[in-house]
Amino acid sequence: MSDRNHTVEKIGGTSMSRVNELRDTLLIREGDLYNRVFVVSAFGGITNLLLEHKKTGEQGVYAAFADSETDDHAWMAALKKTGAAMEEAHRAVLDHPADIADANDFVAERMAGARSFLIDLGRLCSYGHFRLTEHMSMVRELLSGLGEAHSAYVTTLMLKRAGVSARFVDLSGWRDEGDCDLNERIEKGLADVDLAAEMPIVTGYAQCKEGLMKEYDRGYSEVTFARIAAQTHAKEAIIHKEFHLSSADPNLVGEDNVRKLGHTNYDVADQLSNLGMEAIHPSAAKMLRQADVPLRVTNAFEPEDPGTLIDDSRGDTPGVEIVTGLDVISIEVFEQDMVGVKGYDTTILEALKRHKVWIVSKTSNANTITHYVKGSLKAVKRVEADVQERFPQAEIKIRSQCIVSAIGRDLRKQSVLGRGLAALDEAGLDVIAAHATPRNVDVQFLMPRDEADEAIKALHRALVEQEKKVPLREVA
């Protein structure tokens, strides 16, 4: 592959469910058809059915199989339901009966293979020498790959029917007896692809020794995408979403008031990731940054718009670029004897890590350490119990709150903290705490959870709308 002569592009799950609408706009472009690698997510909702629902936690095949000792048939029903949902998904995007039949056969073969694997594993683990828990990470890996393999195969069928020399590149390791790391898996998958004459449609999941699900969980497809872009020295990595990266949620502040970012940097992308508004998974961003590959985020359904470019540049004009918020739970640990004593912070961090609770922000003083976290209340209560057991005299308070953050590449000399506090006060909102760092890329305002939306609107008016900005179409 020739360096810096191609792009690596990713299409997310929601957009994949409308991939037929993208065929003649995003995918098939006159005069610009090849030298493009597409990495695809599963069709919308399929990964939730295979694993568990990302937001509600409702059981999918994986979760049902993990509980198979109590209900041996639940996972089989879940797998059958998933197969039916896959067929419904590809019938919505394929037109030709032969392609639909081909896709049906593909789903049937993969579902039958997964079913046999899970039955055999269940039988194996009925013997005392084997424990199901020891193999569940492997089960999660296998199930994850089914969704992306299906969507990549279906997209390839659709493009071939339209006359494109598309190639299905399956990195999921299905029935592969070899064992390789991620770099080797990608190299083998793309080894004989002629980018100048073919369009590879690549699975967002890649089976490898490292175990993508173990390391990145549901962020694995962006990691695969970023590694391919870095490893093949792409001139640009592009993520096609269902929306533009904007200065705030247009549904909240009004479409006429938001501004497309147009150009920002990886510092801003990292802050967005920390607040759950991912432009890209932070590990994927790191790979692209280190490989000097710029990232572009576009609206898949506005292919004529250049979207937002993310690179390492500091930015020419200081100022707030985006205002966003995240519901958090605060864990406040007060201990009068904490001052000058080591071990409190370490204990709290170990408990948060043990129960997989995401740290968003943190503050401390002489006798109080407060972490603002994202996680289930059940997990936070477990953290509380662990810390209380270690420090019986500590007073621990758990509160539901929200962090609203004003973010920009360069906030130096912008008085964002003061202007933000004034705007929130003028709006009659109760600021619990505010925090700025010397890095000058974000200022955080801790708010009551029920005032979060009003806080975002007030900050956006003061810090974005009242600033003179270049019109959207002139930004990128």
XYZ file of C-alpha atoms in Angstrom:
476
model
C 0.000 0.000 0.000
C 1.305 3.413 -0.866
C 1.665 5.717 2.112
C -0.601 8.745 2.488
C -2.613 7.935 -0.626
C -5.758 6.538 0.944
C -8.290 7.198 3.669
C -9.608 4.825 6.322
C -13.267 5.538 7.066
C -15.630 4.232 9.735
C -19.418 4.060 9.657
C -21.207 3.749 13.005
C -24.055 1.406 13.859
C -26.949 3.847 13.520
C -25.702 4.981 10.117
C -25.114 1.362 9.072
C -28.812 0.689 9.512
C -29.348 3.202 6.685
C -26.312 2.166 4.638
C -28.464 1.822 1.515
C -29.092 5.575 1.720
C -25.333 6.124 1.772
C -24.589 3.902 -1.216
C -24.842 6.538 -3.932
C -23.635 9.479 -1.848
C -20.972 8.506 0.651
C -19.773 5.131 -0.635
C -19.990 5.517 -4.417
C -18.433 8.823 -5.396
C -17.728 9.629 -9.038
C -14.009 10.018 -9.662
C -13.217 9.148 -6.044
C -14.273 5.525 -5.677
C -11.195 3.648 -4.525
C -8.221 4.267 -2.224
C -10.759 4.148 0.592
C -10.940 1.512 3.330
C -14.280 1.265 5.140
C -14.473 -0.146 8.671
C -18.043 -0.884 9.712
C -19.887 -1.342 12.975
C -22.728 -3.806 13.399
C -26.183 -2.682 12.341
C -27.883 -0.581 15.021
C -29.020 -2.616 18.025
C -27.350 -5.896 17.017
C -24.422 -5.668 19.454
C -26.913 -4.952 22.256
C -28.685 -8.205 21.362
C -25.416 -10.142 21.195
C -23.993 -8.842 24.492
C -26.271 -6.685 26.638
C -28.045 -3.388 26.088
C -25.476 -0.634 26.461
C -27.823 1.719 28.330
C -30.446 -0.419 30.042
C -28.307 -3.484 30.768
C -31.021 -5.796 29.343
C -29.591 -9.252 28.740
C -28.336 -10.308 25.330
C -26.883 -13.655 24.285
C -23.694 -13.151 26.303
C -25.422 -12.198 29.538
C -27.985 -14.989 29.141
C -25.230 -17.555 28.545
C -23.395 -16.315 31.642
C -26.558 -17.208 33.613
C -27.089 -20.491 31.769
C -26.712 -22.523 34.956
C -30.122 -21.225 36.050
C -31.815 -21.061 32.639
C -30.231 -23.194 29.940
C -32.658 -22.123 27.206
C -32.564 -18.346 27.635
C -29.380 -17.851 25.635
C -30.671 -20.044 22.803
C -33.798 -17.909 22.584
C -31.635 -14.771 22.669
C -29.450 -16.114 19.855
C -32.500 -16.956 17.748
C -33.875 -13.467 18.375
C -30.559 -11.950 17.288
C -30.496 -13.979 14.081
C -33.995 -12.762 13.241
C -32.951 -9.154 13.937
C -29.933 -9.558 11.642
C -32.168 -10.809 8.832
C -34.561 -7.912 9.373
C -31.612 -5.475 9.269
C -30.237 -6.684 5.951
C -33.665 -6.944 4.349
C -34.021 -3.229 5.072
C -30.902 -2.334 3.064
C -30.685 -4.985 0.301
C -32.912 -4.911 -2.766
C -32.034 -7.963 -4.842
C -33.588 -11.312 -3.801
C -30.334 -13.156 -4.517
C -28.421 -10.850 -2.193
C -31.025 -11.262 0.548
C -30.826 -15.058 0.190
C -27.028 -14.893 0.326
C -27.167 -12.751 3.466
C -29.705 -15.128 5.049
C -27.313 -18.039 4.438
C -24.463 -16.061 5.984
C -26.482 -15.359 9.134
C -27.636 -18.966 9.371
C -24.074 -20.282 9.101
C -22.712 -17.885 11.752
C -25.630 -18.445 14.135
C -25.308 -22.227 13.815
C -21.570 -22.012 14.454
C -22.038 -19.810 17.524
C -24.769 -22.112 18.858
C -22.558 -25.195 18.474
C -19.656 -23.449 20.162
C -21.749 -22.392 23.154
C -23.329 -25.851 23.526
C -19.912 -27.525 23.404
C -18.479 -25.043 25.904
C -21.412 -25.617 28.231
C -20.852 -29.382 28.081
C -17.138 -28.967 28.702
C -17.777 -26.803 31.733
C -20.136 -29.377 33.208
C -16.971 -31.219 34.243
C -15.371 -30.144 37.494
C -11.994 -29.311 35.962
C -13.431 -26.497 33.842
C -15.057 -23.264 34.971
C -17.350 -21.255 32.709
C -16.130 -17.989 34.204
C -12.640 -18.709 32.865
C -13.954 -18.758 29.285
C -16.474 -15.910 29.316
C -14.028 -13.376 27.870
C -13.590 -15.687 24.870
C -17.371 -15.989 24.528
C -17.708 -12.198 24.542
C -15.051 -11.891 21.842
C -16.703 -14.454 19.573
C -20.178 -12.973 19.922
C -18.918 -9.444 19.307
C -17.476 -10.394 15.945
C -20.788 -11.736 14.637
C -22.391 -8.316 14.293
C -19.583 -6.646 12.376
C -19.026 -9.656 10.127
C -22.701 -9.556 9.175
C -22.821 -5.822 8.389
C -19.544 -5.928 6.433
C -20.731 -8.904 4.378
C -24.094 -7.272 3.620
C -22.465 -3.969 2.640
C -20.120 -5.827 0.300
C -23.076 -7.563 -1.364
C -24.859 -4.240 -1.822
C -21.817 -2.564 -3.384
C -21.030 -5.465 -5.690
C -24.601 -5.365 -6.973
C -24.002 -1.674 -7.796
C -20.887 -2.520 -9.808
C -18.250 -1.654 -7.199
C -15.228 -3.922 -6.808
C -15.862 -4.349 -3.094
C -14.112 -6.942 -0.945
C -15.330 -8.400 2.355
C -12.405 -8.394 4.805
C -13.267 -10.496 7.846
C -10.921 -9.806 10.758
C -13.162 -11.643 13.239
C -11.060 -14.819 13.121
C -14.076 -17.017 12.321
C -12.861 -20.634 12.187
C -9.284 -19.352 12.059
C -6.936 -21.812 13.720
C -4.064 -19.321 13.881
C -3.211 -16.970 16.735
C -1.933 -13.482 16.000
C -1.796 -10.004 17.457
C -3.837 -7.088 16.137
C -1.138 -5.780 13.812
C -0.671 -9.230 12.266
C -4.438 -9.709 11.928
C -4.749 -6.432 10.013
C -1.690 -7.131 7.870
C -2.997 -10.576 6.887
C -6.492 -9.253 6.192
C -5.308 -6.496 3.852
C -2.197 -8.225 2.466
C -3.328 -8.686 -1.145
C -5.875 -5.867 -1.380
C -5.275 -3.449 -4.259
C -6.605 -0.185 -2.828
C -6.406 1.531 -6.206
C -8.849 -0.972 -7.710
C -10.805 -2.407 -4.754
C -12.890 -1.110 -1.871
C -12.295 -3.234 1.251
C -15.220 -3.417 3.680
C -13.605 -4.414 6.971
C -15.155 -5.757 10.162
C -14.964 -3.353 13.097
C -14.119 -6.283 15.352
C -10.735 -7.976 14.984
C -9.845 -11.205 16.776
C -6.355 -11.059 18.277
C -4.236 -12.299 21.146
C -4.690 -9.053 23.065
C -8.479 -9.464 23.191
C -10.115 -6.226 22.013
C -13.208 -6.672 24.173
C -11.110 -7.325 27.257
C -9.064 -4.184 26.667
C -11.586 -1.745 25.138
C -15.027 -3.366 25.563
C -17.580 -1.617 23.305
C -14.979 0.822 21.944
C -13.257 -1.954 19.983
C -14.478 -0.940 16.510
C -12.907 2.518 16.783
C -9.664 0.944 17.977
C -9.646 -1.395 14.949
C -10.359 1.584 12.705
C -7.565 3.677 14.234
C -5.030 0.847 14.136
C -5.724 0.233 10.446
C -5.307 3.950 9.694
C -2.065 4.151 11.674
C -0.638 0.882 10.399
C -1.358 1.640 6.727
C -0.196 5.278 7.024
C -3.513 6.710 5.852
C -3.581 10.335 4.764
C -6.712 10.789 6.868
C -8.970 8.818 9.191
C -12.672 9.663 8.846
C -15.586 8.810 11.137
C -19.044 9.175 9.601
C -21.656 9.871 12.276
C -25.323 10.867 12.200
C -24.555 14.436 13.245
C -21.899 17.132 13.085
C -19.613 17.874 16.017
C -21.298 21.046 17.204
C -20.870 23.641 19.930
C -23.761 22.060 21.891
C -26.712 19.738 21.459
C -28.892 21.513 18.853
C -32.005 19.963 20.392
C -31.139 21.803 23.590
C -29.833 25.209 22.520
C -31.566 25.429 19.134
C -30.270 24.573 15.667
C -29.899 28.250 14.763
C -27.596 28.823 17.731
C -25.146 25.932 17.415
C -21.951 26.112 15.406
C -20.134 23.239 13.774
C -16.656 22.949 15.252
C -15.023 22.724 11.821
C -11.530 22.343 13.223
C -10.323 21.295 16.660
C -7.603 19.148 18.190
C -7.079 15.900 20.059
C -7.061 17.693 23.438
C -10.678 18.682 22.867
C -11.530 15.172 21.625
C -10.088 13.732 24.843
C -12.206 16.054 26.985
C -15.314 15.064 25.033
C -14.494 11.392 25.592
C -14.093 12.012 29.306
C -17.617 13.458 29.380
C -19.123 10.565 27.468
C -19.589 12.558 24.243
C -17.116 10.600 22.195
C -15.774 11.992 18.995
C -13.526 8.930 19.151
C -12.430 6.412 21.783
C -9.431 7.910 23.677
C -7.231 4.886 22.911
C -8.055 5.201 19.211
C -7.269 8.922 19.321
C -3.909 8.126 20.885
C -3.041 5.734 18.058
C -3.895 8.318 15.392
C -2.089 11.088 17.225
C 1.097 9.074 17.582
C 0.976 8.042 13.919
C 0.415 11.660 12.832
C -2.869 10.760 11.125
C -5.494 13.548 11.264
C -9.068 12.608 12.086
C -12.147 14.001 10.377
C -15.647 13.629 11.821
C -18.461 14.128 9.317
C -22.224 13.810 9.100
C -22.710 10.699 6.958
C -25.914 12.113 5.482
C -24.297 15.385 4.408
C -21.392 14.001 2.343
C -20.756 17.338 0.638
C -19.884 18.921 4.001
C -16.223 18.534 5.080
C -17.197 18.081 8.735
C -14.698 18.711 11.530
C -10.960 18.104 11.280
C -9.168 16.970 14.450
C -5.380 17.217 14.573
C -2.608 18.422 16.869
C -2.866 22.141 16.100
C -3.303 24.555 18.983
C -5.733 26.795 17.132
C -5.485 30.350 15.877
C -8.391 31.869 17.798
C -8.720 31.223 21.571
C -12.202 30.584 22.879
C -14.840 28.077 23.928
C -15.706 25.618 21.166
C -18.239 23.364 22.840
C -20.430 23.235 25.940
C -21.639 19.851 27.120
C -22.655 18.062 30.290
C -22.628 14.654 31.947
C -24.635 13.236 34.840
C -22.228 12.066 37.530
C -22.257 10.632 41.034
C -20.008 12.331 43.559
C -18.246 10.224 46.192
C -17.098 12.511 48.991
C -14.798 10.965 51.587
C -14.215 13.117 54.690
C -11.820 12.062 57.454
C -10.629 14.557 60.041
C -7.318 12.715 60.449
C -6.641 12.508 56.705
C -4.345 15.543 56.607
C -0.729 14.503 56.143
C -1.599 10.781 56.053
C -0.963 8.662 52.977
C -3.157 5.823 51.722
C -6.635 7.341 51.493
C -6.394 8.299 47.837
C -4.820 4.983 46.872
C -7.559 3.000 48.606
C -10.320 4.971 46.915
C -8.712 4.626 43.471
C -8.234 0.878 43.923
C -11.912 0.479 44.867
C -13.037 2.511 41.836
C -10.868 0.405 39.552
C -11.987 -2.850 41.125
C -15.652 -2.045 40.521
C -15.029 -0.535 37.060
C -16.284 2.952 37.895
C -15.163 5.670 35.460
C -13.548 8.762 37.034
C -14.636 11.978 35.327
C -13.090 14.514 37.692
C -11.659 14.849 41.185
C -11.090 17.490 43.860
C -9.434 17.352 47.273
C -8.392 19.443 50.261
C -6.726 18.722 53.591
C -9.306 16.245 54.866
C -11.694 15.558 51.967
C -11.325 13.703 48.674
C -14.196 13.840 46.204
C -14.415 11.839 42.990
C -17.025 12.604 40.345
C -17.731 9.337 38.583
C -19.837 7.674 35.908
C -21.194 4.262 36.790
C -24.169 2.378 38.167
C -25.374 3.237 41.648
C -24.855 -0.418 42.567
C -21.153 -0.217 41.638
C -20.748 3.096 43.493
C -22.320 1.578 46.614
C -19.779 -1.234 46.421
C -16.992 1.343 46.267
C -18.496 3.064 49.298
C -18.592 -0.207 51.245
C -14.966 -1.024 50.420
C -13.719 2.413 51.481
C -15.848 2.389 54.644
C -14.444 -0.991 55.617
C -10.881 0.300 55.194
C -11.575 3.612 56.971
C -14.409 3.040 59.496
C -14.186 6.596 60.868
C -14.591 8.279 57.477
C -17.815 10.084 56.549
C -18.830 9.148 53.006
C -21.537 11.003 51.094
C -22.961 9.918 47.725
C -24.794 12.510 45.616
C -26.303 12.630 42.122
C -25.017 15.738 40.334
C -23.935 16.950 36.900
C -20.751 18.370 35.418
C -21.238 20.999 32.719
C -18.025 21.774 30.866
C -16.901 24.556 28.537
C -14.174 23.165 26.261
C -11.780 24.687 23.745
C -8.309 24.231 22.295
C -7.063 27.396 23.977
C -8.928 29.096 26.817
C -6.053 31.306 27.929
C -7.042 34.876 28.846
C -10.693 34.120 28.072
C -11.967 34.511 31.657
C -14.148 31.453 31.059
C -14.445 30.647 34.754
C -15.553 34.154 35.726
C -17.804 34.709 32.716
C -19.332 31.294 33.169
C -20.097 31.883 36.861
C -21.634 35.254 36.013
C -23.827 33.701 33.294
C -25.033 30.937 35.598
C -25.748 33.415 38.383
C -27.683 35.644 35.999
C -29.760 32.627 34.972
C -30.555 31.998 38.641
C -28.758 28.652 38.721
C -27.030 27.104 41.730
C -23.335 26.379 41.120
C -22.054 23.831 43.631
C -18.403 24.109 42.538
C -16.265 25.241 39.607
C -12.868 24.079 38.459
C -10.256 25.179 35.910
C -6.819 23.722 35.193
C -3.542 25.235 33.946
C -3.887 23.207 30.727
C -6.538 25.735 29.639
C -8.670 23.328 27.617
C -11.745 23.015 29.833
C -13.591 24.637 32.720
C -16.016 22.492 34.724
C -19.093 23.621 36.631
C -20.663 21.213 39.132
C -24.441 21.636 39.072
C -27.542 20.038 40.567
C -28.627 17.408 38.098
C -31.998 19.008 37.415
C -30.312 22.290 36.380
C -27.914 20.770 33.843
C -29.853 21.659 30.696
C -30.418 25.255 31.751
C -26.725 25.538 32.658
C -25.661 24.353 29.203
C -27.981 26.867 27.553
C -26.760 29.729 29.750
C -23.080 28.934 29.200
C -23.569 28.468 25.468
C -25.268 31.865 25.175
C -22.512 33.608 27.097
C -19.432 31.803 25.839
C -20.325 30.788 22.278
C -23.314 32.642 20.867
C -22.165 36.079 22.016
C -18.709 35.578 20.504
C -18.062 36.561 16.920
C -17.690 33.363 14.929
C -17.043 32.449 11.310
C -20.234 31.075 9.635
C -20.473 27.276 9.508
C -19.870 26.866 5.799
C -16.652 28.864 5.996
C -15.107 27.000 8.937
C -13.732 23.823 7.388
